Tab-separated table of C-alpha atoms in Angstrom:
chain	number	residue	atom	x	y	z
A	1495	MET	CA	-0.147	0.221	0.023
A	1496	LYS	CA	1.127	3.435	-0.531
A	1497	ASN	CA	0.389	6.650	1.114
A	1498	PHE	CA	-1.187	9.514	-1.242
A	1499	LEU	CA	-2.249	13.121	-0.662
A	1500	ALA	CA	-5.371	14.567	-2.230
A	1501	GLU	CA	-6.358	18.019	-2.248
A	1502	ILE	CA	-9.818	18.587	-3.129
A	1503	SER	CA	-11.665	21.847	-4.035
A	1504	VAL	CA	-15.322	22.139	-3.499
A	1505	LEU	CA	-16.694	25.537	-5.185
A	1506	PRO	CA	-20.149	26.956	-5.949
A	1507	ILE	CA	-20.811	26.486	-9.863
A	1508	LYS	CA	-20.864	29.741	-11.701
A	1509	GLU	CA	-25.088	29.963	-12.078
A	1510	ILE	CA	-25.484	29.922	-8.403
A	1511	LEU	CA	-25.340	33.642	-6.122
A	1512	ASP	CA	-22.562	33.320	-3.537
A	1513	PRO	CA	-23.588	35.532	-0.814
A	1514	GLN	CA	-20.714	34.741	1.609
A	1515	GLY	CA	-18.581	35.481	-1.451
A	1516	LYS	CA	-20.205	38.786	-1.695
A	1517	ALA	CA	-19.995	39.791	1.721
A	1518	VAL	CA	-16.352	38.787	1.599
A	1519	MET	CA	-16.068	41.404	-1.118
A	1520	LEU	CA	-17.598	44.195	0.234
A	1521	GLY	CA	-15.514	43.425	3.476
A	1522	LEU	CA	-12.288	43.463	1.636
A	1523	ASN	CA	-13.242	46.904	0.556
A	1524	ASN	CA	-14.056	48.616	3.056
A	1525	LEU	CA	-10.626	47.237	4.938
A	1526	GLY	CA	-8.993	49.083	2.155
A	1527	VAL	CA	-8.101	46.026	-0.080
A	1528	GLY	CA	-8.687	47.605	-3.754
A	1529	GLY	CA	-9.370	46.194	-6.764
A	1530	VAL	CA	-11.625	43.147	-5.507
A	1531	GLN	CA	-13.923	42.580	-8.752
A	1532	ASP	CA	-15.472	38.954	-7.448
A	1533	VAL	CA	-15.116	36.620	-4.360
A	1534	ARG	CA	-16.219	32.918	-4.556
A	1535	ILE	CA	-16.099	30.838	-1.676
A	1536	GLY	CA	-15.779	27.213	-0.902
A	1537	LYS	CA	-14.425	24.225	0.317
A	1538	ARG	CA	-10.438	23.124	0.483
A	1539	ILE	CA	-10.087	19.333	1.560
A	1540	GLU	CA	-6.838	17.559	2.256
A	1541	MET	CA	-7.028	14.293	2.633
A	1542	ARG	CA	-4.462	11.566	3.398
A	1543	ILE	CA	-5.369	7.969	1.600
A	1544	GLN	CA	-4.030	4.675	1.441
A	1545	ALA	CA	-4.181	2.831	-1.775
A	1546	SER	CA	-2.311	0.606	-4.114
A	1547	SER	CA	-1.756	2.767	-7.163
A	1548	LEU	CA	-2.577	6.366	-7.843
A	1549	GLU	CA	-5.494	5.220	-10.048
A	1550	ASP	CA	-6.778	3.392	-7.242
A	1551	ALA	CA	-6.549	6.672	-5.084
A	1552	GLN	CA	-8.244	8.498	-7.558
A	1553	LYS	CA	-11.475	6.636	-8.113
A	1554	HIS	CA	-11.631	6.280	-4.021
A	1555	VAL	CA	-11.150	10.393	-3.888
A	1556	GLU	CA	-14.098	10.609	-6.804
A	1557	LEU	CA	-16.315	8.628	-5.193
A	1558	GLY	CA	-15.781	10.203	-1.853
A	1559	CYS	CA	-16.335	13.975	-3.458
A	1560	LYS	CA	-19.641	12.355	-5.498
A	1561	LYS	CA	-21.239	10.111	-2.456
A	1562	LEU	CA	-20.150	13.010	0.609
A	1563	LEU	CA	-18.220	16.409	-0.144
A	1564	ALA	CA	-19.934	18.429	-2.827
A	1565	ASN	CA	-23.473	18.808	-3.754
A	1566	LEU	CA	-23.299	18.504	-7.623
A	1567	ILE	CA	-26.831	20.142	-7.876
A	1568	MET	CA	-25.045	23.364	-6.305
A	1569	GLU	CA	-21.191	22.808	-6.482
A	1570	TYR	CA	-18.431	21.068	-8.468
A	1571	TYR	CA	-15.278	19.708	-7.565
A	1572	GLU	CA	-11.557	19.251	-8.695
A	1573	PHE	CA	-8.874	17.515	-7.041
A	1574	GLU	CA	-5.089	16.328	-7.286
A	1575	VAL	CA	-3.694	13.305	-5.696
A	1576	LYS	CA	0.148	12.920	-5.332
A	1577	GLU	CA	2.087	10.076	-3.533
A	1578	ILE	CA	3.552	11.354	-0.622
B	239	MET	CA	-5.033	47.835	-14.692
B	240	LYS	CA	-4.721	43.792	-15.351
B	241	ASN	CA	-6.875	40.991	-14.184
B	242	PHE	CA	-5.758	38.664	-12.163
B	243	LEU	CA	-7.207	35.325	-10.336
B	244	ALA	CA	-6.034	34.273	-6.825
B	245	GLU	CA	-7.036	30.894	-5.411
B	246	ILE	CA	-6.272	30.676	-1.866
B	247	SER	CA	-6.453	27.967	0.466
B	248	VAL	CA	-7.033	28.503	4.158
B	249	LEU	CA	-6.404	25.539	6.242
B	250	PRO	CA	-6.387	24.791	9.883
B	251	ILE	CA	-2.985	24.659	11.592
B	252	LYS	CA	-1.854	20.874	12.312
B	253	GLU	CA	-1.563	21.469	16.175
B	254	ILE	CA	-5.254	22.070	16.087
B	255	LEU	CA	-8.272	19.346	16.070
B	256	ASP	CA	-10.334	19.525	13.451
B	257	PRO	CA	-13.826	17.764	14.060
B	258	GLN	CA	-15.281	18.349	10.516
B	259	GLY	CA	-12.541	16.818	9.140
B	260	LYS	CA	-12.608	13.790	11.681
B	261	ALA	CA	-16.759	13.305	11.125
B	262	VAL	CA	-16.071	13.521	7.329
B	263	MET	CA	-13.526	10.552	7.580
B	264	LEU	CA	-15.753	8.752	9.568
B	265	GLY	CA	-18.958	9.162	6.925
B	266	LEU	CA	-16.528	8.244	4.223
B	267	ASN	CA	-15.285	4.858	5.895
B	268	ASN	CA	-19.057	4.152	6.780
B	269	LEU	CA	-20.031	5.086	2.894
B	270	GLY	CA	-17.614	2.502	2.036
B	271	VAL	CA	-14.833	4.866	0.424
B	272	GLY	CA	-11.687	2.820	1.907
B	273	GLY	CA	-8.315	3.560	3.185
B	274	VAL	CA	-8.887	7.508	4.192
B	275	GLN	CA	-6.318	7.814	7.164
B	276	ASP	CA	-6.944	11.680	7.609
B	277	VAL	CA	-8.971	14.277	6.242
B	278	ARG	CA	-8.527	18.282	7.447
B	279	ILE	CA	-11.156	20.453	5.976
B	280	GLY	CA	-10.602	24.581	5.447
B	281	LYS	CA	-11.712	27.344	2.916
B	282	ARG	CA	-11.110	27.599	-0.560
B	283	ILE	CA	-11.358	31.015	-2.323
B	284	GLU	CA	-11.107	32.469	-5.694
B	285	MET	CA	-10.679	36.282	-5.817
B	286	ARG	CA	-10.891	38.249	-9.164
B	287	ILE	CA	-8.739	41.341	-8.728
B	288	GLN	CA	-7.767	44.456	-10.896
B	289	ALA	CA	-4.069	45.809	-10.229
B	290	SER	CA	-1.153	47.265	-12.240
B	291	SER	CA	1.265	44.346	-11.944
B	292	LEU	CA	1.591	40.771	-10.538
B	293	GLU	CA	3.444	42.152	-7.259
B	294	ASP	CA	0.742	44.793	-6.864
B	295	ALA	CA	-2.089	42.040	-6.793
B	296	GLN	CA	0.020	39.598	-4.868
B	297	LYS	CA	0.601	42.064	-2.019
B	298	HIS	CA	-3.584	43.068	-2.019
B	299	VAL	CA	-4.548	39.190	-1.682
B	300	GLU	CA	-1.483	38.795	1.185
B	301	LEU	CA	-3.344	42.006	2.859
B	302	GLY	CA	-6.859	40.409	2.774
B	303	CYS	CA	-5.644	37.084	4.176
B	304	LYS	CA	-4.291	38.839	6.790
B	305	LYS	CA	-6.955	40.951	7.727
B	306	LEU	CA	-9.995	39.178	7.067
B	307	LEU	CA	-9.604	35.565	5.370
B	308	ALA	CA	-7.642	33.751	7.793
B	309	ASN	CA	-7.456	33.539	11.343
B	310	LEU	CA	-3.671	33.107	12.069
B	311	ILE	CA	-4.350	31.746	15.732
B	312	MET	CA	-5.991	28.862	14.107
B	313	GLU	CA	-5.285	28.877	10.693
B	314	TYR	CA	-2.807	29.043	7.796
B	315	TYR	CA	-3.118	30.087	4.264
B	316	GLU	CA	-0.961	29.804	1.064
B	317	PHE	CA	-2.325	31.500	-2.605
B	318	GLU	CA	-1.373	31.595	-6.427
B	319	VAL	CA	-2.166	34.683	-8.490
B	320	LYS	CA	-2.416	34.436	-12.061
B	321	GLU	CA	-2.881	37.019	-14.446
B	322	ILE	CA	-6.033	35.932	-16.745
């Protein structure tokens, strides 16, 4: 068995309003951080996983994203798996 | 002015327990996603920003992370800025 690190991002899809991101954008402007045009906020997940191969680890991560981590109606996910 | 996209990750530091991550790890095991050793959950922020140069954009993002996005006692951040 090898050890892998999966870095997963889950973000709201473009068609969906992101009120948390809007609030942060206004907050940044009020704090004097200029030039911010748009902010979108999602989840970042770091997962340590044991598997026999990279393909196997990717399959596990994909399954986890679909079953638990992302709500595919409102969110999309992307991930990268590397051996550690 | 040029347009930049900043991809920011804010994660709990290693010394701090992450109960949300622990719950997700147990959930994944119960769902039959095997081999998961550890899960840590943080925020992923995508920011569109206008600035005169890459260095300028990076400075703005750094300031935003320190002032608003990350609580440096419990979290650390990392980011990447690229021109779009």
